[in-house]
XYZ file of N, CA and C in Angstrom:
525
model
N 0.571 -1.336 -0.073
C 0.301 0.120 0.026
C 0.872 1.049 -0.137
N 0.460 2.249 0.021
C 0.461 3.650 -0.241
C 0.936 3.808 1.538
N 2.125 4.776 1.485
C 2.428 5.333 3.437
C 1.647 6.621 2.865
N 0.992 7.084 4.372
C 0.433 8.680 4.088
C 0.843 8.725 5.371
N 1.505 9.871 5.598
C 1.639 10.536 6.897
C 0.815 11.933 6.672
N 1.001 12.210 7.888
C 0.392 14.151 8.233
C 1.308 15.114 7.811
N 1.141 15.776 7.312
C 1.849 17.258 6.536
C 2.670 17.606 7.255
N 1.975 18.146 8.677
C 2.987 18.700 9.992
C 3.564 18.290 10.562
N 3.632 16.146 10.500
C 4.287 15.713 11.054
C 5.534 15.334 11.160
N 6.709 15.770 11.888
C 7.974 16.037 11.702
C 8.544 14.117 11.108
N 7.688 13.222 11.809
C 8.307 11.897 11.903
C 7.730 11.833 10.569
N 6.752 12.272 9.929
C 6.279 11.540 9.469
C 6.804 12.082 7.872
N 7.393 13.131 8.416
C 8.281 13.892 7.131
C 9.421 13.146 6.610
N 9.596 12.538 8.304
C 10.953 11.895 7.868
C 11.100 10.438 6.824
N 10.140 9.916 7.313
C 9.147 8.424 6.873
C 9.242 8.525 5.353
N 8.319 10.233 5.171
C 8.015 10.226 3.582
C 9.436 10.618 2.707
N 10.246 11.128 3.528
C 11.559 11.582 2.684
C 12.526 10.131 2.467
N 12.224 9.086 3.700
C 13.294 7.952 3.291
C 12.609 6.946 2.054
N 10.449 7.051 2.438
C 10.435 6.350 1.265
C 10.703 6.623 -0.157
N 10.210 7.802 -0.061
C 10.730 8.813 -1.466
C 12.142 8.301 -1.927
N 12.977 8.313 -0.979
C 14.770 8.016 -1.752
C 15.064 6.305 -1.558
N 13.965 5.510 -1.029
C 13.797 4.026 -1.251
C 13.624 3.758 -2.972
N 12.387 4.593 -3.153
C 12.048 4.247 -4.689
C 12.535 4.883 -5.903
N 13.405 5.977 -5.241
C 14.239 6.465 -6.538
C 15.684 5.616 -6.566
N 16.097 5.260 -5.612
C 16.656 4.287 -5.493
C 16.892 2.434 -6.192
N 15.402 2.805 -6.186
C 14.877 1.285 -6.673
C 14.847 1.621 -8.701
N 13.809 2.457 -8.579
C 13.655 2.776 -10.016
C 14.683 3.504 -10.898
N 14.859 2.366 -12.064
C 16.012 3.075 -12.564
C 15.425 3.857 -14.376
N 16.317 4.308 -14.987
C 16.117 4.626 -15.926
C 16.092 3.595 -16.939
N 15.807 3.200 -18.085
C 15.678 2.225 -19.225
C 16.664 2.466 -19.767
N 17.373 1.540 -20.329
C 18.442 1.607 -21.559
C 17.487 0.845 -22.749
N 18.283 1.120 -23.994
C 17.486 0.718 -25.004
C 18.667 0.123 -25.710
N 18.180 -1.179 -26.107
C 19.692 -2.093 -26.816
C 19.130 -2.102 -28.586
N 20.657 -1.814 -28.795
C 20.492 -2.381 -30.366
C 20.889 -3.083 -31.255
N 20.442 -3.763 -32.026
C 21.336 -4.943 -32.726
C 21.475 -3.813 -34.031
N 22.773 -3.508 -34.449
C 22.260 -2.951 -35.734
C 22.946 -3.761 -37.122
N 21.702 -3.814 -38.179
C 22.056 -4.497 -38.945
C 21.925 -4.243 -40.347
N 22.752 -4.221 -41.758
C 22.275 -3.519 -42.874
C 20.845 -3.281 -43.470
N 20.282 -4.441 -43.113
C 18.252 -4.578 -43.800
C 17.400 -4.232 -42.546
N 17.523 -4.860 -41.289
C 17.219 -4.476 -40.097
C 17.934 -4.274 -38.733
N 17.104 -3.385 -37.729
C 18.149 -3.441 -36.541
C 17.102 -3.691 -35.367
N 17.259 -4.853 -34.777
C 17.051 -5.499 -33.832
C 17.008 -4.333 -32.580
N 15.559 -4.589 -31.528
C 15.703 -3.489 -30.422
C 14.849 -4.456 -29.372
N 15.916 -3.861 -28.106
C 15.019 -4.369 -26.532
C 15.064 -3.419 -25.813
N 14.757 -3.230 -24.857
C 14.547 -1.975 -23.848
C 14.776 -2.388 -22.386
N 15.412 -2.290 -21.422
C 15.124 -2.612 -20.122
C 13.750 -2.411 -19.853
N 13.513 -3.104 -18.755
C 12.053 -2.964 -17.654
C 12.333 -2.087 -16.623
N 11.585 -1.232 -16.233
C 11.811 0.159 -15.042
C 12.516 -0.384 -14.330
N 12.860 -1.579 -13.428
C 13.708 -1.721 -12.550
C 15.407 -2.135 -13.291
N 15.556 -2.046 -14.550
C 16.964 -2.277 -15.084
C 17.422 -3.864 -14.278
N 16.024 -4.666 -14.600
C 16.169 -6.194 -14.404
C 16.458 -7.235 -15.342
N 15.386 -7.469 -16.313
C 15.418 -7.659 -18.156
C 15.514 -7.046 -19.168
N 15.510 -7.653 -20.177
C 15.445 -6.819 -21.210
C 14.329 -7.249 -22.085
N 13.455 -6.533 -22.374
C 11.944 -6.930 -23.102
C 12.587 -6.678 -25.028
N 12.139 -7.789 -25.360
C 12.203 -7.065 -27.172
C 11.401 -6.321 -27.195
N 12.259 -5.317 -28.530
C 10.755 -4.624 -29.509
C 10.721 -4.458 -30.395
N 9.276 -4.149 -30.957
C 9.916 -4.521 -32.884
C 11.004 -4.261 -33.408
N 11.270 -5.525 -34.406
C 12.425 -5.010 -35.531
C 12.155 -4.040 -36.369
N 13.187 -3.086 -36.471
C 12.924 -1.894 -37.310
C 13.633 -2.492 -38.487
N 12.701 -2.282 -39.726
C 12.729 -2.616 -40.854
C 13.416 -1.289 -41.891
N 15.024 -1.282 -41.701
C 15.853 -0.351 -42.298
C 15.477 0.282 -43.567
N 14.763 1.619 -43.717
C 14.956 2.400 -44.681
C 15.942 3.532 -44.841
N 15.596 4.671 -44.732
C 17.039 5.858 -45.147
C 17.286 5.663 -44.223
N 18.703 6.198 -43.444
C 19.202 6.345 -42.865
C 18.540 7.420 -41.596
N 18.179 8.574 -42.101
C 17.413 9.782 -41.762
C 16.110 9.334 -40.887
N 15.285 8.463 -41.307
C 14.325 7.535 -40.800
C 14.735 6.531 -39.841
N 15.935 5.643 -39.994
C 16.294 5.175 -39.058
C 16.131 5.858 -37.494
N 17.295 7.044 -37.916
C 17.909 7.479 -36.829
C 16.362 8.641 -35.868
N 15.575 8.914 -36.877
C 14.584 9.474 -35.799
C 13.872 8.483 -35.517
N 13.693 7.660 -35.973
C 12.754 5.846 -35.511
C 13.338 6.074 -34.116
N 14.563 6.047 -33.879
C 15.391 5.761 -32.891
C 15.392 6.473 -31.391
N 15.473 8.032 -32.287
C 15.040 9.168 -30.898
C 14.029 9.084 -30.690
N 12.958 8.994 -31.132
C 11.511 8.680 -31.017
C 11.616 7.444 -30.074
N 11.997 6.559 -30.107
C 12.226 5.214 -28.971
C 12.560 5.379 -27.874
N 13.691 5.999 -28.035
C 14.014 6.987 -26.606
C 13.556 7.674 -26.109
N 12.766 8.833 -26.406
C 12.102 9.543 -25.613
C 10.645 8.875 -25.103
N 9.869 8.242 -25.953
C 9.142 7.224 -25.126
C 9.410 6.758 -24.371
N 10.466 5.590 -24.457
C 10.893 5.460 -23.075
C 11.705 5.827 -22.420
N 11.942 6.912 -22.004
C 12.839 7.789 -21.222
C 13.706 7.009 -20.826
N 14.681 6.291 -22.120
C 16.199 6.183 -22.128
C 17.208 6.945 -21.460
N 17.637 6.493 -20.406
C 19.221 7.194 -20.055
C 20.726 6.626 -21.056
N 20.352 5.743 -21.716
C 21.473 5.302 -22.002
C 21.222 4.320 -23.564
N 21.966 4.066 -24.480
C 21.528 3.287 -25.629
C 22.834 2.310 -25.521
N 22.603 1.675 -26.029
C 23.787 0.166 -26.433
C 23.235 0.129 -27.329
N 24.838 0.117 -28.609
C 24.690 -0.611 -29.702
C 25.882 -2.197 -29.820
N 25.264 -3.142 -30.397
C 26.143 -4.073 -30.585
C 27.364 -4.257 -31.259
N 28.654 -4.096 -30.690
C 29.632 -3.861 -31.351
C 30.003 -5.350 -32.055
N 30.324 -5.848 -33.104
C 30.939 -7.636 -33.371
C 32.162 -7.369 -33.679
N 32.826 -6.929 -32.414
C 34.160 -7.301 -32.635
C 34.529 -8.842 -32.893
N 35.852 -8.731 -33.757
C 35.867 -10.592 -33.922
C 36.165 -11.026 -32.825
N 36.380 -12.499 -32.927
C 36.317 -13.374 -31.887
C 38.295 -13.280 -30.915
N 39.218 -12.617 -32.050
C 40.263 -12.093 -31.497
C 39.821 -10.732 -30.621
N 38.914 -10.466 -30.351
C 38.882 -9.115 -30.021
C 39.510 -7.541 -30.666
N 39.620 -7.989 -32.182
C 40.167 -6.904 -32.966
C 38.919 -6.136 -34.227
N 38.841 -5.151 -34.534
C 37.555 -5.148 -35.341
C 37.241 -5.601 -36.407
N 36.258 -5.467 -36.661
C 36.133 -6.262 -37.985
C 35.221 -5.283 -38.984
N 35.317 -5.329 -40.793
C 34.342 -4.253 -41.545
C 32.930 -3.687 -40.660
N 32.296 -4.830 -40.014
C 30.657 -4.443 -39.565
C 31.129 -3.879 -38.382
N 32.107 -4.172 -37.282
C 32.284 -2.998 -35.852
C 32.828 -1.631 -36.906
N 32.933 -1.628 -37.642
C 33.139 0.116 -38.487
C 32.567 0.482 -38.453
N 31.648 -0.002 -39.004
C 29.952 0.314 -39.585
C 29.102 0.451 -38.509
N 29.127 -0.694 -38.082
C 28.540 0.207 -36.329
C 28.938 1.372 -35.755
N 30.447 1.731 -35.730
C 30.458 2.706 -34.808
C 30.300 4.038 -35.636
N 30.164 3.627 -36.849
C 30.229 4.813 -37.815
C 28.241 5.100 -37.108
N 27.583 4.130 -37.489
C 26.154 4.281 -37.034
C 26.118 5.062 -35.822
N 26.562 4.374 -34.961
C 26.703 5.145 -33.348
C 27.519 6.593 -33.240
N 28.168 7.044 -34.374
C 28.699 8.516 -34.132
C 27.335 9.278 -34.684
N 26.875 8.625 -36.048
C 25.408 9.304 -36.390
C 24.544 9.662 -35.814
N 24.014 8.503 -34.871
C 23.542 8.124 -33.713
C 23.202 9.626 -32.827
N 24.500 9.329 -32.236
C 24.690 10.378 -30.982
C 23.747 11.465 -30.792
N 23.814 12.495 -32.076
C 23.253 14.002 -32.301
C 22.031 13.818 -31.897
N 21.051 12.726 -32.288
C 19.939 12.722 -32.091
C 19.292 12.090 -31.102
N 20.521 11.971 -29.673
C 19.789 11.200 -28.762
C 20.091 12.414 -27.454
N 19.642 12.782 -26.480
C 19.680 13.252 -25.254
C 20.645 12.238 -24.163
N 21.037 10.955 -24.875
C 21.516 10.308 -23.782
C 22.880 9.890 -24.079
N 23.598 9.230 -22.962
C 25.113 8.703 -23.989
C 24.466 7.427 -24.956
N 25.359 7.059 -26.227
C 25.314 5.910 -27.070
C 27.101 5.378 -26.887
N 26.645 4.087 -26.147
C 27.807 3.216 -26.027
C 27.999 1.862 -26.942
N 28.794 1.243 -27.027
C 29.126 0.078 -28.129
C 29.064 -0.942 -26.974
N 28.915 -1.945 -27.327
C 28.962 -2.791 -26.329
C 29.007 -4.159 -27.316
N 30.015 -4.981 -26.501
C 30.616 -6.017 -26.921
C 29.441 -7.197 -27.141
N 28.858 -7.973 -28.836
C 27.716 -8.766 -28.878
C 28.560 -9.609 -29.958
N 29.739 -9.846 -29.352
C 30.883 -11.210 -30.598
C 29.714 -12.550 -30.457
N 28.901 -12.724 -29.531
C 27.727 -14.256 -29.912
C 26.734 -13.794 -30.151
N 25.687 -12.819 -29.343
C 24.645 -13.098 -29.646
C 23.521 -13.094 -30.796
N 24.256 -13.389 -32.139
C 23.499 -13.523 -33.302
C 23.568 -15.036 -33.516
N 24.641 -15.492 -32.932
C 24.884 -17.092 -33.137
C 24.053 -17.472 -32.293
N 23.967 -16.780 -30.607
C 22.965 -17.448 -29.472
C 21.622 -17.462 -29.963
N 21.171 -16.152 -30.741
C 20.264 -15.954 -31.182
C 19.605 -17.172 -32.106
N 20.655 -17.096 -32.905
C 19.898 -18.265 -34.418
C 19.868 -19.939 -33.577
N 20.659 -20.295 -32.783
C 20.983 -21.500 -32.204
C 19.729 -21.239 -31.013
N 19.385 -20.625 -30.450
C 17.996 -20.648 -29.887
C 16.687 -20.389 -30.519
N 16.874 -19.974 -31.501
C 15.357 -19.976 -32.500
C 15.507 -21.234 -33.127
N 16.234 -21.677 -33.364
C 16.787 -23.241 -34.200
C 16.205 -23.930 -33.430
N 16.538 -24.031 -32.066
C 16.441 -25.472 -31.359
C 14.751 -24.838 -30.865
N 14.541 -23.841 -31.047
C 12.894 -23.470 -30.401
C 11.558 -24.394 -31.239
N 12.545 -24.605 -32.711
C 11.718 -25.403 -33.503
C 10.349 -24.366 -34.316
N 10.746 -23.177 -34.287
C 9.435 -22.444 -35.085
C 10.194 -22.498 -36.710
N 9.601 -21.926 -37.276
C 10.537 -22.204 -38.872
C 10.883 -21.247 -39.412
N 11.679 -21.462 -40.887
C 12.760 -20.487 -40.917
C 12.686 -19.078 -41.526
N 11.353 -18.967 -41.586
C 10.939 -17.710 -42.015
C 10.403 -16.879 -41.082
N 9.560 -17.296 -39.585
C 9.872 -16.693 -38.241
C 11.082 -16.846 -37.729
N 12.143 -17.502 -38.069
C 13.119 -17.357 -37.172
C 14.434 -16.547 -38.042
N 13.834 -15.760 -39.128
C 14.538 -14.667 -39.628
C 13.918 -13.517 -38.936
N 12.361 -13.413 -39.088
C 12.071 -12.223 -38.452
C 12.297 -11.775 -36.638
N 12.306 -12.982 -36.320
C 13.000 -13.152 -34.699
C 14.328 -12.835 -34.387
N 15.095 -13.283 -35.401
C 16.887 -13.626 -34.609
C 17.432 -11.626 -34.187
N 16.950 -11.057 -34.830
C 17.477 -9.429 -34.837
C 16.911 -8.833 -33.579
N 15.563 -9.220 -32.948
C 14.970 -9.011 -31.795
C 15.826 -9.610 -30.321
N 16.076 -11.003 -30.871
C 16.695 -11.678 -29.895
C 17.609 -11.062 -29.388
N 18.664 -10.970 -30.954
C 19.831 -10.461 -30.388
C 20.098 -9.281 -29.590
N 19.155 -8.740 -29.745
C 18.847 -7.269 -28.824
C 19.162 -7.390 -27.715
N 17.640 -8.682 -27.272
C 17.790 -8.974 -25.803
C 18.502 -9.648 -25.351
N 19.271 -10.621 -26.361
C 20.944 -11.469 -25.316
C 21.455 -10.216 -25.194
N 21.601 -9.229 -25.972
C 22.812 -7.706 -25.806
C 22.729 -6.847 -24.493
N 21.442 -6.382 -24.400
C 21.213 -5.938 -23.477
C 21.205 -6.542 -22.252
N 20.590 -7.901 -22.144
C 21.117 -9.055 -21.118
C 21.932 -9.499 -20.305
N 23.252 -9.289 -21.486
C 24.242 -9.240 -21.107
C 24.962 -8.383 -19.964
N 24.407 -6.574 -20.855
C 25.067 -5.489 -20.080
C 24.243 -5.649 -18.529
N 22.742 -5.774 -18.578
C 22.137 -5.802 -17.423
C 22.776 -6.708 -15.836
N 23.253 -7.901 -16.667
C 23.945 -8.829 -15.880
C 25.076 -8.016 -15.438
N 26.003 -7.175 -15.970
C 27.428 -7.150 -15.821
C 26.772 -6.334 -15.094
N 26.090 -5.225 -15.024
C 25.866 -4.043 -14.454
C 25.525 -4.556 -12.771
N 24.625 -5.682 -12.817
C 24.424 -6.606 -11.082
C 25.212 -6.868 -10.646
N 26.153 -7.562 -12.040
C 27.755 -8.254 -10.800
C 28.651 -7.329 -10.611
N 28.654 -6.205 -11.271
C 29.511 -5.094 -10.666
C 29.181 -4.327 -9.491
N 27.817 -4.245 -9.505
C 26.958 -3.572 -8.097
C 27.327 -4.917 -7.082
N 26.785 -5.872 -7.220
C 27.156 -6.960 -5.810
C 29.001 -7.153 -5.810
N 29.408 -6.995 -6.547
C 31.282 -7.225 -6.389
C 31.647 -6.068 -5.320
N 30.800 -4.688 -5.696
C 31.088 -3.509 -4.959
C 30.457 -3.469 -3.914
N 29.704 -4.481 -3.381
C 29.125 -4.610 -2.367
C 27.876 -3.979 -2.188
N 27.079 -3.494 -3.169
C 25.890 -2.438 -2.892
C 24.791 -3.236 -3.808
N 24.018 -4.323 -3.442
C 23.589 -4.774 -3.959
C 22.298 -3.907 -5.033
N 21.647 -3.060 -3.927
C 20.649 -2.297 -4.451
C 20.867 -1.240 -4.615
N 22.286 -0.522 -4.693
C 22.731 1.021 -5.145
C 23.071 1.360 -6.250
């Protein structure tokens, strides 16, 4: 339930501020993840608590300007505080031609957003997404439509798990 206290009660004011601070510590801003592709862009957004990644409809690429405007509108709609773009670096950790394209795309995206745009290692997300969908038994046509969204979900979930592990390692599980 909702806690209510008399306005002139100093103990009530203390608990109101404590309760408000606790809510602010729990509710986190959302993160938007982008699995960049030349034909489609897979999308996922974190839940309000920053625990799980939820897939959004895949963006069919049209013109770069339209794609950037669409992503800017999504960032505004979900009030995201950060955007992650999957960076397909090579298995040895080096740049690939696609990782260079992703970096260029992220650079073009930054001016369209009021929040940071970071690259995040996605080495195996598309492979994992394809494996998961193949094992699920769904048709190839449905798999092709779902793979980008699932890759974005896996990308974002790996980042959320990383943040949670960092919090635990630093001793502040909920801060």
